[in-house]
Amino acid sequence: MKYESQGVAKLYFFGALTLFSAQLVFGLLGAILYVAPTSLPDFLPFSVVRMIHTNALVVWLLMGFFGATYYLIPEEAETELHSPGLAKLQFWLFFGAAGAAVVGYLFGYYDGRSYLEQPLYIKIGIVVVALMFLYNVSMTVLKGRKTVISNILLLGLWGIAVFFLFAFYVPSNTVLDKMFWWWVVHLWVEGVWELVLASILAFLMIKLTGVDREVVEKWLYVIVSLTLFTGILGTGHHYYWIGTPAYWQWIGSIFSALEVVPFFAIVIFAFSMVYKGGRRHPNKAALLWSLGCSVTAFFGAGVWGFLHTLAPVNYYTHGTQITAAHGHLAFYGAYAMINLAMFTYAMPQLLNRAPYNQTLNMISFWIITGGVAFMTAALTLAGVVQVHLQRVMGMAYMDVQAQLGMFYWLRLGGGLAVILGLVLYLVSLLAPGKASAPASASYVPAE
Amino acid sequence: MSETLTKAAARNIFYGGTVFFFVVFGVLVADSVTDAIAIAKVNPITPSVAAGKRIWERHACFDCHTLFGEGARFAPELGNVWLRYGGDKDPDGARESLKQWIKNQPTRVEGRHQMPHFDLTEQQLDQIVDYLRWTSRVNTQNWPPHISG
Ligand code: HEM
Ligand code: HEM
Ligand SMILES: [Fe+2]
């Protein structure tokens, strides 16, 4: 750690891992309700379980982004954070708001749309937290060195805050409501979040492979250009059947199909940097997560996204388990994995240790990733059967569900593996390693 | 990355292109917004429809059901449930069946997905039905393929 104030990232990473654990527990409860619907008490209906699962997901990913930003901005800007105290206060406000929201959900205090169930005062709290954060990092960048990585990262983070404002717009016209709901959901994950993903990955590539900054920066511009040129009009793939005009079927199909390109570019970028760089960083687990992130994001977002993005296909698959399969692999590959990569890279330095428990960490990589891939496969099969019976044959929803039990059991099994993997990951990150050998002397961190 | 593309050029392409695509998107969305507002002229959003939508949000029906294919995938599509209950032919019958259905939950049938009991007044039940009748009249480009949702 080069700058004292990078230390605040630790708080964010612990908070994120706590919420990730909660997310998985509630995901498991949701999977249980699919196979044993009467097994949980009445205060835990599927709806509440699902909103805690998805909200915990979004909040821990954002918390990880905040922590990653606080970690990398001082190194990029070559200066201490503007205010570490404010960063700590911001953390506790955010963590407190998340806790209050979850407790509230259990008592029936929710209101809104999918992913945006937070009561109004929590949403306002989120805006306050975002402003504190943006003020703090923007001030830091303004007083220090300005790099392409920090510019793109900041642009992405400001974009996250700006598009979140559409969470407050809930018109009584459902068609309008749905159109702008996607301005939060789609323009986040297939727009500004990808900027954050690409810049964190670029930072990790410089550190882990020692490749020249010039090269990385050009790549970064190319990736984020491809992202926004396809992703903005790609929003059209959600405007097919919600009461909007038919021209979106063309625009959405064409541009969202092209969204695969930036995800492919990310894979090429990550692997060619490793190939070119030649530096052997001792934290091999962090490199595994980084490369794994690029590949899994390509499969989850790119391949599984393309699978159902063309309007004539989406007509049949829309809102089935195919969507759930894609949602899991894409969110995990792109956004969970980039966070887990960053935690793996930064935690040894934050805890002042050499990279340790590498083998265990890499085992957890394979178990978690394998578990999510297995869940995705089970849901994809469930989705194919569902599409056939319900959308082609016209069978009733509930009759079709009765045919899908086996796939839901398999999904539950995959989920258990993911939880086991997370436990191993946490142990590898937090338990003091026995092989706390000092980093090899020849190793010098990249600039 | 090739030498022909300088960093400054890459940056300009990024910012310029982003603005361009966002403007195009904005124009198309503006057209669709006009269209959506026009829908409300032929299919008016009465206070009761709006109140029904608020109940939908307040009770997170979307965290089990889909509506126009969006939401969760744990329970049947409801955008066209009004038609599924024959609302176009026998509106009074459909209204009664839908209200009765909601009042009768949960079924507690072993192995069958459950819908919770919601404490809704007669008026609120009418509002939710009015809302579902409204959604059934939206032109969703013939989606879903079958009335079963
Ligand atoms: C990392 C990036 C991505 C993430 C995290 C992501 C996540 C999701 C999630 C969670 C949903 C479900 C939304 C809901 O609740 O209804 C969804 C829907 C969808 N996604 Fe993605 N996605 C990503 C990228 C992509 C890409 C690149 C494509 C196209 C190539 C794509 C195509 C779709 C389509 C067509 C739907 C609508 C599914 C339906 O009709 O039910 N996604 N995505
Ligand atoms: C223990 C492992 C997990 C289990 C058992 C699980 C289970 C579930 C269930 C049952 C749903 C509700 C699906 C529906 O609406 O019918 C869901 C939704 C969702 N989960 Fe998970 N999940 C797990 C892990 C994850 C992970 C690791 C991620 C991403 C990093 C994730 C992201 C999502 C998202 C984005 C949704 C909302 C989109 C959708 O409804 O498909 N989940 N999950
Ligand atoms: Fe999308």
JSON list of C-alpha atoms and ligand atoms in Angstrom, two decimals, chain A residues 20 23-24 27-28 30-31 34 46 50 53-54 57 60 115 321 323-324 327-328 331-332 336 372 375 411 415-416 418-419, chain B residues 71-74, ligand 2:
[
{"chain": "A", "resi": 20, "resn": "PHE", "atom": "CA", "xyz": [-22.50, -11.15, -0.55]},
{"chain": "A", "resi": 23, "resn": "GLN", "atom": "CA", "xyz": [-27.24, -12.49, -0.82]},
{"chain": "A", "resi": 24, "resn": "LEU", "atom": "CA", "xyz": [-26.34, -16.15, -1.21]},
{"chain": "A", "resi": 27, "resn": "GLY", "atom": "CA", "xyz": [-30.74, -16.93, -2.98]},
{"chain": "A", "resi": 28, "resn": "LEU", "atom": "CA", "xyz": [-30.72, -20.36, -1.40]},
{"chain": "A", "resi": 30, "resn": "GLY", "atom": "CA", "xyz": [-35.50, -18.64, -2.98]},
{"chain": "A", "resi": 31, "resn": "ALA", "atom": "CA", "xyz": [-34.27, -21.84, -4.58]},
{"chain": "A", "resi": 34, "resn": "TYR", "atom": "CA", "xyz": [-39.07, -23.24, -5.86]},
{"chain": "A", "resi": 46, "resn": "PHE", "atom": "CA", "xyz": [-40.85, -15.62, -2.26]},
{"chain": "A", "resi": 50, "resn": "ARG", "atom": "CA", "xyz": [-36.12, -12.35, -3.87]},
{"chain": "A", "resi": 53, "resn": "HIS", "atom": "CA", "xyz": [-31.37, -11.47, -2.73]},
{"chain": "A", "resi": 54, "resn": "THR", "atom": "CA", "xyz": [-31.30, -8.98, -5.60]},
{"chain": "A", "resi": 57, "resn": "LEU", "atom": "CA", "xyz": [-26.44, -8.23, -4.79]},
{"chain": "A", "resi": 60, "resn": "TRP", "atom": "CA", "xyz": [-22.53, -5.36, -2.39]},
{"chain": "A", "resi": 115, "resn": "TYR", "atom": "CA", "xyz": [-34.41, -4.12, -7.92]},
{"chain": "A", "resi": 321, "resn": "GLN", "atom": "CA", "xyz": [-36.08, -19.22, -16.79]},
{"chain": "A", "resi": 323, "resn": "THR", "atom": "CA", "xyz": [-33.74, -14.88, -18.47]},
{"chain": "A", "resi": 324, "resn": "ALA", "atom": "CA", "xyz": [-32.84, -16.08, -14.99]},
{"chain": "A", "resi": 327, "resn": "GLY", "atom": "CA", "xyz": [-29.03, -12.90, -15.30]},
{"chain": "A", "resi": 328, "resn": "HIS", "atom": "CA", "xyz": [-26.99, -15.15, -13.03]},
{"chain": "A", "resi": 331, "resn": "PHE", "atom": "CA", "xyz": [-23.97, -10.61, -13.13]},
{"chain": "A", "resi": 332, "resn": "TYR", "atom": "CA", "xyz": [-21.59, -13.13, -11.65]},
{"chain": "A", "resi": 336, "resn": "ALA", "atom": "CA", "xyz": [-19.15, -10.31, -8.95]},
{"chain": "A", "resi": 372, "resn": "VAL", "atom": "CA", "xyz": [-22.78, -20.68, -10.91]},
{"chain": "A", "resi": 375, "resn": "MET", "atom": "CA", "xyz": [-26.97, -23.26, -11.88]},
{"chain": "A", "resi": 411, "resn": "ARG", "atom": "CA", "xyz": [-30.16, -25.36, -9.34]},
{"chain": "A", "resi": 415, "resn": "GLY", "atom": "CA", "xyz": [-26.31, -22.95, -5.17]},
{"chain": "A", "resi": 416, "resn": "LEU", "atom": "CA", "xyz": [-24.98, -25.05, -2.31]},
{"chain": "A", "resi": 418, "resn": "VAL", "atom": "CA", "xyz": [-21.52, -21.62, -4.60]},
{"chain": "A", "resi": 419, "resn": "ILE", "atom": "CA", "xyz": [-21.99, -21.16, -0.86]},
{"chain": "B", "resi": 71, "resn": "GLY", "atom": "CA", "xyz": [-40.48, -9.02, -12.90]},
{"chain": "B", "resi": 72, "resn": "ALA", "atom": "CA", "xyz": [-39.86, -12.40, -11.30]},
{"chain": "B", "resi": 73, "resn": "ARG", "atom": "CA", "xyz": [-40.56, -15.80, -12.79]},
{"chain": "B", "resi": 74, "resn": "PHE", "atom": "CA", "xyz": [-42.14, -17.55, -9.82]},
{"chain": "C", "resi": 2, "resn": "HEM", "atom": "C1", "xyz": [-26.58, -19.67, -3.74]},
{"chain": "C", "resi": 2, "resn": "HEM", "atom": "C2", "xyz": [-26.61, -19.33, -4.99]},
{"chain": "C", "resi": 2, "resn": "HEM", "atom": "C3", "xyz": [-27.82, -18.69, -5.60]},
{"chain": "C", "resi": 2, "resn": "HEM", "atom": "C4", "xyz": [-29.11, -19.13, -5.62]},
{"chain": "C", "resi": 2, "resn": "HEM", "atom": "C5", "xyz": [-29.64, -20.42, -5.06]},
{"chain": "C", "resi": 2, "resn": "HEM", "atom": "C6", "xyz": [-29.90, -18.13, -6.33]},
{"chain": "C", "resi": 2, "resn": "HEM", "atom": "C7", "xyz": [-31.27, -18.20, -6.54]},
{"chain": "C", "resi": 2, "resn": "HEM", "atom": "C8", "xyz": [-32.04, -17.22, -7.13]},
{"chain": "C", "resi": 2, "resn": "HEM", "atom": "C9", "xyz": [-33.47, -17.25, -7.28]},
{"chain": "C", "resi": 2, "resn": "HEM", "atom": "C10", "xyz": [-34.37, -18.37, -6.81]},
{"chain": "C", "resi": 2, "resn": "HEM", "atom": "C11", "xyz": [-33.86, -16.12, -7.91]},
{"chain": "C", "resi": 2, "resn": "HEM", "atom": "C12", "xyz": [-35.27, -15.72, -8.30]},
{"chain": "C", "resi": 2, "resn": "HEM", "atom": "C13", "xyz": [-35.54, -16.09, -9.74]},
{"chain": "C", "resi": 2, "resn": "HEM", "atom": "C14", "xyz": [-36.93, -15.73, -10.14]},
{"chain": "C", "resi": 2, "resn": "HEM", "atom": "O1", "xyz": [-37.24, -14.55, -10.25]},
{"chain": "C", "resi": 2, "resn": "HEM", "atom": "O2", "xyz": [-37.74, -16.63, -10.32]},
{"chain": "C", "resi": 2, "resn": "HEM", "atom": "C15", "xyz": [-32.68, -15.36, -8.17]},
{"chain": "C", "resi": 2, "resn": "HEM", "atom": "C16", "xyz": [-32.66, -14.15, -8.82]},
{"chain": "C", "resi": 2, "resn": "HEM", "atom": "C17", "xyz": [-31.51, -13.47, -9.12]},
{"chain": "C", "resi": 2, "resn": "HEM", "atom": "N1", "xyz": [-30.22, -13.83, -8.74]},
{"chain": "C", "resi": 2, "resn": "HEM", "atom": "FE1", "xyz": [-29.65, -15.46, -7.73]},
{"chain": "C", "resi": 2, "resn": "HEM", "atom": "N2", "xyz": [-29.08, -17.13, -6.74]},
{"chain": "C", "resi": 2, "resn": "HEM", "atom": "C18", "xyz": [-27.80, -17.44, -6.31]},
{"chain": "C", "resi": 2, "resn": "HEM", "atom": "C19", "xyz": [-26.66, -16.71, -6.52]},
{"chain": "C", "resi": 2, "resn": "HEM", "atom": "C20", "xyz": [-26.61, -15.57, -7.28]},
{"chain": "C", "resi": 2, "resn": "HEM", "atom": "C21", "xyz": [-25.41, -14.93, -7.68]},
{"chain": "C", "resi": 2, "resn": "HEM", "atom": "C22", "xyz": [-23.99, -15.37, -7.31]},
{"chain": "C", "resi": 2, "resn": "HEM", "atom": "C23", "xyz": [-25.78, -13.87, -8.45]},
{"chain": "C", "resi": 2, "resn": "HEM", "atom": "C24", "xyz": [-24.94, -12.85, -9.14]},
{"chain": "C", "resi": 2, "resn": "HEM", "atom": "C25", "xyz": [-23.78, -12.52, -8.82]},
{"chain": "C", "resi": 2, "resn": "HEM", "atom": "C26", "xyz": [-27.23, -13.85, -8.52]},
{"chain": "C", "resi": 2, "resn": "HEM", "atom": "C27", "xyz": [-27.98, -12.93, -9.20]},
{"chain": "C", "resi": 2, "resn": "HEM", "atom": "C28", "xyz": [-29.35, -12.92, -9.31]},
{"chain": "C", "resi": 2, "resn": "HEM", "atom": "C29", "xyz": [-30.10, -11.95, -10.05]},
{"chain": "C", "resi": 2, "resn": "HEM", "atom": "C30", "xyz": [-29.52, -10.79, -10.85]},
{"chain": "C", "resi": 2, "resn": "HEM", "atom": "C31", "xyz": [-31.45, -12.27, -9.92]},
{"chain": "C", "resi": 2, "resn": "HEM", "atom": "C32", "xyz": [-32.64, -11.50, -10.51]},
{"chain": "C", "resi": 2, "resn": "HEM", "atom": "C33", "xyz": [-32.88, -11.89, -11.91]},
{"chain": "C", "resi": 2, "resn": "HEM", "atom": "C34", "xyz": [-33.79, -13.04, -11.99]},
{"chain": "C", "resi": 2, "resn": "HEM", "atom": "O3", "xyz": [-34.85, -13.05, -11.38]},
{"chain": "C", "resi": 2, "resn": "HEM", "atom": "O4", "xyz": [-33.44, -13.96, -12.71]},
{"chain": "C", "resi": 2, "resn": "HEM", "atom": "N3", "xyz": [-27.70, -14.89, -7.78]},
{"chain": "C", "resi": 2, "resn": "HEM", "atom": "N4", "xyz": [-31.57, -16.06, -7.70]}
]
